[in-house]
Amino acid sequence: MGNGEMDSSFAPGPILLLGAPGVGKGTQAKRLMSAFNIPQISTGDLLREHRRNHTELGKTAEDLMIRGELVPDELVNEMVASRLNEQDCKGGFILDGFPRTLAQSAWLDDFLERRAGMLPVVALNVSVQEGELLRRITGRRICTQGHIYNIYSQPPRQAGVCDVDDLPLDQRSDDSEAAFEQRMKLFYEQTAPVIAHYRALGRFSEIDGALAVEAVTQRIREQLLVLRHAAEATGVDR
Ligand code: AP5
């Protein structure tokens, strides 16, 4: 089985998709979710759902998200814990947008450490040049179900309407240029050290996110095979 194809016995385990705003984490996580039959857990999507449902967490997160600030670690960790405890996460999951601070990665490492039978975590860092990121962010359109488009690179069949569920497409409130600058600043300050942490742990790969969507998916699949086999070969169990 070559070229990044998975055999039916492939167990994905926990996968972290790391990278700056707009590199394509959500786009890729959704594709991997259907390929591996494991859930995508996007902390951004979960927080947006809380905002739509006007929960206490949603109310706290709203203003922070619009300004491109991070939601406090303890609130996000608690939200992730309750999602990871659901039954569908037993065989693995794709975390997209989490962890984003060293406090979150310390919490996650500890959480997974205490989970019996869970494969070791593998981490992929997707990178794209900053100039292209701004174009991706300002061109992005989404529906309330989280389907992602781009007016430049991935337009819907009918302008302003989701291909999948016919819902209207909108711009995210944090996809302004000002919020993007703040999100990038926090990415360099808070998330770059998280990437360094997983790079140092091993079971880590760099992915060129500037390629076409399908080519990025293919690279990720290939790297997951390599990383999972490396973990088996060294007998590492976390
Ligand atoms: P979140 O929703 O996680 O945003 P983000 O990390 O900034 O990432 P994005 O969703 O902007 O980008 P993406 O990498 O998923 O790219 P996408 O696939 O959409 O977080 C939002 C906010 O929530 C945060 O700012 C914070 O306030 C809060 N938050 C979330 N998690 C938190 C946490 N852990 N702790 C604290 N606060 C948290 O693609 C982007 C565009 O590019 C799309 O239009 C897409 O169509 C296009 N595209 C994708 N791939 C390609 C390609 N290969 N070629 C061309 N175009 C492409």
Coordinates of C-alpha atoms and ligand atoms in Angstrom, one line a residue:
M1 CA 0.0 0.0 0.0
G2 CA 1.8 3.1 -1.2
N3 CA 1.3 6.8 -1.9
G4 CA -0.3 7.6 1.4
E5 CA -3.2 5.1 1.1
M6 CA -4.4 3.7 4.4
D7 CA -5.2 0.1 4.8
S8 CA -8.3 -0.8 6.8
S9 CA -6.3 -1.6 9.9
F10 CA -4.7 1.8 10.1
A11 CA -5.5 3.3 13.5
P12 CA -5.1 7.1 13.3
G13 CA -5.1 7.8 17.1
P14 CA -4.9 11.4 18.3
I15 CA -3.7 13.9 15.6
L16 CA -2.9 17.5 16.2
L17 CA -3.2 19.9 13.3
L18 CA -1.1 23.0 14.1
G19 CA -0.5 26.2 12.2
A20 CA -1.2 29.9 11.8
P21 CA -4.7 31.3 11.1
G22 CA -5.8 30.5 7.6
V23 CA -3.2 27.8 6.7
G24 CA -6.0 25.3 6.0
K25 CA -6.4 23.4 9.3
G26 CA -10.2 23.3 9.1
T27 CA -10.2 22.4 5.4
Q28 CA -7.8 19.6 5.9
A29 CA -9.3 18.3 9.2
K30 CA -12.7 17.9 7.6
R31 CA -11.2 15.9 4.7
L32 CA -9.2 13.7 7.1
M33 CA -12.3 13.1 9.3
S34 CA -14.2 11.5 6.5
A35 CA -11.1 9.6 5.3
F36 CA -10.3 8.1 8.8
N37 CA -13.8 8.0 10.3
I38 CA -12.7 9.9 13.4
P39 CA -14.1 13.3 14.6
Q40 CA -12.6 16.7 13.9
I41 CA -12.5 18.8 17.0
S42 CA -12.1 22.4 16.2
T43 CA -12.0 24.7 19.2
G44 CA -12.9 27.6 16.9
D45 CA -16.0 25.8 15.6
L46 CA -17.0 24.8 19.2
L47 CA -16.6 28.3 20.4
R48 CA -18.6 29.7 17.5
E49 CA -21.4 27.2 18.3
H50 CA -21.4 28.5 21.9
R51 CA -21.7 32.0 20.6
R52 CA -24.7 31.0 18.4
N53 CA -26.3 29.3 21.3
H54 CA -25.7 32.3 23.6
T55 CA -24.2 30.1 26.4
E56 CA -22.1 31.7 29.2
L57 CA -18.9 30.5 27.4
G58 CA -20.2 31.9 24.1
K59 CA -20.8 35.3 25.7
T60 CA -17.4 35.4 27.3
A61 CA -15.7 34.3 24.0
E62 CA -17.6 36.6 21.6
D63 CA -15.7 39.9 22.2
L64 CA -12.4 38.1 22.6
M65 CA -12.8 36.3 19.3
I66 CA -13.9 39.3 17.3
R67 CA -10.7 41.1 18.5
G68 CA -8.5 38.2 17.7
E69 CA -7.7 37.5 21.3
L70 CA -7.5 34.0 22.8
V71 CA -10.2 32.6 25.1
P72 CA -8.8 31.8 28.6
D73 CA -7.0 28.4 28.8
E74 CA -9.1 27.0 31.6
L75 CA -12.4 27.6 29.7
V76 CA -11.1 26.1 26.5
N77 CA -9.5 23.1 28.3
E78 CA -12.8 22.3 30.0
M79 CA -14.7 22.5 26.7
V80 CA -12.1 20.2 25.0
A81 CA -12.2 17.7 27.9
S82 CA -15.9 17.3 27.7
R83 CA -15.7 16.7 23.9
L84 CA -12.8 14.2 24.2
N85 CA -14.7 12.2 26.8
E86 CA -17.4 11.5 24.2
Q87 CA -17.6 7.9 22.8
D88 CA -16.6 8.8 19.2
C89 CA -13.1 9.9 20.3
K90 CA -12.1 6.5 21.6
G91 CA -10.2 5.5 18.4
G92 CA -8.7 8.9 17.8
F93 CA -9.6 12.4 16.8
I94 CA -8.2 15.4 14.9
L95 CA -7.7 18.4 17.1
D96 CA -7.7 21.6 15.0
G97 CA -6.7 24.9 16.7
F98 CA -5.8 23.3 20.0
P99 CA -3.5 23.4 21.8
R100 CA -2.5 27.0 21.2
T101 CA -0.6 27.9 24.4
L102 CA 1.9 26.0 26.4
A103 CA -0.6 25.8 29.3
Q104 CA -3.0 24.1 26.9
S105 CA -0.4 21.6 25.6
A106 CA 0.7 20.8 29.2
W107 CA -3.0 20.2 30.0
L108 CA -3.5 18.0 26.9
D109 CA -0.3 15.9 27.4
D110 CA -1.4 15.2 30.9
F111 CA -5.0 14.4 29.9
L112 CA -3.8 11.9 27.2
E113 CA -1.2 10.4 29.5
R114 CA -4.0 9.4 31.9
R115 CA -6.0 7.8 29.1
A116 CA -5.5 4.0 29.0
G117 CA -5.0 2.5 25.5
M118 CA -4.7 5.7 23.6
L119 CA -2.0 5.8 20.9
P120 CA 0.7 8.4 21.1
V121 CA -0.2 11.8 19.8
V122 CA 1.2 12.8 16.4
A123 CA 1.5 16.5 15.4
L124 CA 1.5 18.1 12.0
N125 CA 2.5 21.8 11.5
V126 CA 1.0 23.3 8.3
S127 CA 2.8 26.4 7.0
V128 CA 1.9 29.1 4.4
Q129 CA 3.6 32.5 3.8
E130 CA 1.9 35.3 5.7
G131 CA 1.0 37.4 2.6
E132 CA -1.0 34.4 1.3
L133 CA -2.7 33.9 4.7
L134 CA -4.3 37.4 4.6
R135 CA -5.7 36.7 1.2
R136 CA -7.1 33.3 2.4
I137 CA -8.6 34.9 5.5
T138 CA -10.3 37.8 3.7
G139 CA -11.5 35.6 0.9
R140 CA -13.0 32.9 3.3
R141 CA -16.7 32.4 3.5
I142 CA -18.4 29.8 5.7
C143 CA -21.9 28.5 6.5
T144 CA -23.3 28.0 10.0
Q145 CA -22.5 24.2 9.6
G146 CA -18.8 25.0 9.2
H147 CA -18.4 24.3 5.5
I148 CA -15.5 26.4 4.2
Y149 CA -15.1 28.2 0.9
N150 CA -12.9 30.9 -0.6
I151 CA -14.0 33.4 -3.1
Y152 CA -10.6 33.2 -4.8
S153 CA -9.5 29.6 -4.6
Q154 CA -12.6 27.5 -3.7
P155 CA -15.8 29.4 -4.7
P156 CA -19.2 27.7 -4.1
R157 CA -21.1 26.7 -7.2
Q158 CA -23.6 29.6 -6.6
A159 CA -22.1 32.8 -5.1
G160 CA -23.0 33.2 -1.4
V161 CA -24.7 29.8 -1.0
C162 CA -23.3 26.6 0.5
D163 CA -23.0 23.7 -2.0
V164 CA -23.7 21.2 0.8
D165 CA -26.7 22.5 2.6
D166 CA -27.9 25.6 0.7
L167 CA -27.3 27.8 3.7
P168 CA -26.1 31.4 3.2
L169 CA -22.3 32.0 3.3
D170 CA -20.9 34.7 5.6
Q171 CA -17.6 36.1 6.5
R172 CA -16.4 35.3 10.0
S173 CA -16.4 38.3 12.4
D174 CA -12.7 37.8 13.1
D175 CA -11.7 37.7 9.4
S176 CA -11.0 41.5 9.3
E177 CA -7.4 42.7 8.6
A178 CA -7.1 44.2 12.2
A179 CA -8.2 40.9 13.9
F180 CA -5.9 38.9 11.6
E181 CA -2.9 41.0 12.7
Q182 CA -3.7 40.3 16.3
R183 CA -4.2 36.6 15.7
M184 CA -0.8 36.4 13.9
K185 CA 0.9 38.2 16.8
L186 CA -0.6 35.7 19.3
F187 CA 0.3 32.9 17.0
Y188 CA 4.0 33.9 17.1
E189 CA 4.0 34.6 20.8
Q190 CA 1.8 31.8 22.2
T191 CA 1.5 29.0 19.6
A192 CA 5.0 28.9 18.1
P193 CA 6.3 27.6 21.4
V194 CA 3.7 24.8 21.3
I195 CA 4.9 23.8 17.8
A196 CA 8.5 23.8 19.2
H197 CA 7.3 21.5 22.0
Y198 CA 5.8 18.9 19.8
R199 CA 8.7 19.1 17.3
A200 CA 11.1 18.3 20.2
L201 CA 8.9 15.4 21.4
G202 CA 9.2 13.7 17.9
R203 CA 6.3 12.2 16.0
F204 CA 6.1 15.6 14.3
S205 CA 6.0 16.6 10.6
E206 CA 6.1 19.9 8.7
I207 CA 3.5 20.2 5.9
D208 CA 3.7 22.7 3.0
G209 CA 0.2 24.3 3.1
A210 CA 0.8 26.4 0.0
L211 CA 0.1 23.4 -2.2
A212 CA -3.4 22.7 -3.6
V213 CA -5.9 21.4 -1.1
E214 CA -5.8 17.8 -2.5
A215 CA -2.0 17.7 -2.5
V216 CA -1.9 18.9 1.1
T217 CA -4.3 16.2 2.1
Q218 CA -2.1 13.6 0.4
R219 CA 1.1 14.9 2.2
I220 CA -0.7 14.7 5.5
R221 CA -1.8 11.2 4.9
E222 CA 1.7 10.1 3.9
Q223 CA 3.2 11.7 6.9
L224 CA 0.6 10.1 9.3
L225 CA 1.6 6.7 8.0
V226 CA 5.3 7.5 8.5
L227 CA 4.8 8.9 12.0
R228 CA 2.5 6.0 13.2
H229 CA 4.9 3.4 11.9
A230 CA 7.8 5.2 13.6
A231 CA 6.0 5.2 16.9
E232 CA 5.3 1.5 16.5
A233 CA 8.9 0.7 15.6
T234 CA 10.3 2.5 18.6
G235 CA 7.6 1.0 20.9
V236 CA 6.8 4.4 22.2
D237 CA 3.4 4.3 23.8
R238 CA 2.8 7.9 24.4
Ligands
AP5_1 P1 -10.1 29.2 14.8 O1 -11.4 29.1 14.3 O2 -9.3 28.0 15.3 O3 -9.2 30.1 13.8 P2 -7.6 30.0 13.4 O4 -6.8 29.0 14.1 O5 -7.2 31.4 13.4 O6 -7.7 29.3 12.0 P3 -8.7 29.6 10.9 O7 -10.0 28.9 11.2 O8 -8.7 31.0 10.7 O9 -7.9 28.9 9.7 P4 -7.7 27.4 9.2 O10 -6.3 27.1 9.4 O11 -8.7 26.5 9.8 O12 -8.0 27.6 7.7 P5 -9.2 27.2 6.7 O13 -9.2 25.8 6.5 O14 -10.5 27.8 7.2 O15 -10.1 30.2 16.1 C1 -10.8 31.4 16.0 C2 -10.8 32.1 17.4 O16 -11.3 31.3 18.4 C3 -9.3 32.4 17.9 O17 -8.8 33.6 17.4 C4 -9.6 32.5 19.4 O18 -10.2 33.7 19.7 C5 -10.6 31.4 19.6 N1 -9.9 30.1 19.9 C6 -10.0 29.0 19.1 N2 -9.2 28.0 19.6 C7 -8.7 28.5 20.8 C8 -7.8 28.0 21.7 N3 -7.3 26.7 21.6 N4 -7.5 28.7 22.8 C9 -8.0 30.0 22.9 N5 -8.8 30.6 22.0 C10 -9.2 29.8 20.9 O19 -8.7 27.9 5.4 C11 -8.7 29.3 5.3 C12 -9.1 29.8 3.9 O20 -8.1 29.3 2.9 C13 -10.5 29.2 3.4 O21 -11.2 30.1 2.7 C14 -10.1 28.0 2.5 O22 -11.0 27.7 1.5 C15 -8.7 28.4 2.0 N6 -7.8 27.3 1.7 C16 -7.5 26.3 2.6 N7 -6.6 25.5 2.1 C17 -6.2 26.1 0.9 C18 -5.2 25.7 -0.1 N8 -4.4 24.6 0.0 N9 -5.1 26.5 -1.2 C19 -5.9 27.7 -1.3 N10 -6.8 28.0 -0.4 C20 -7.0 27.2 0.7

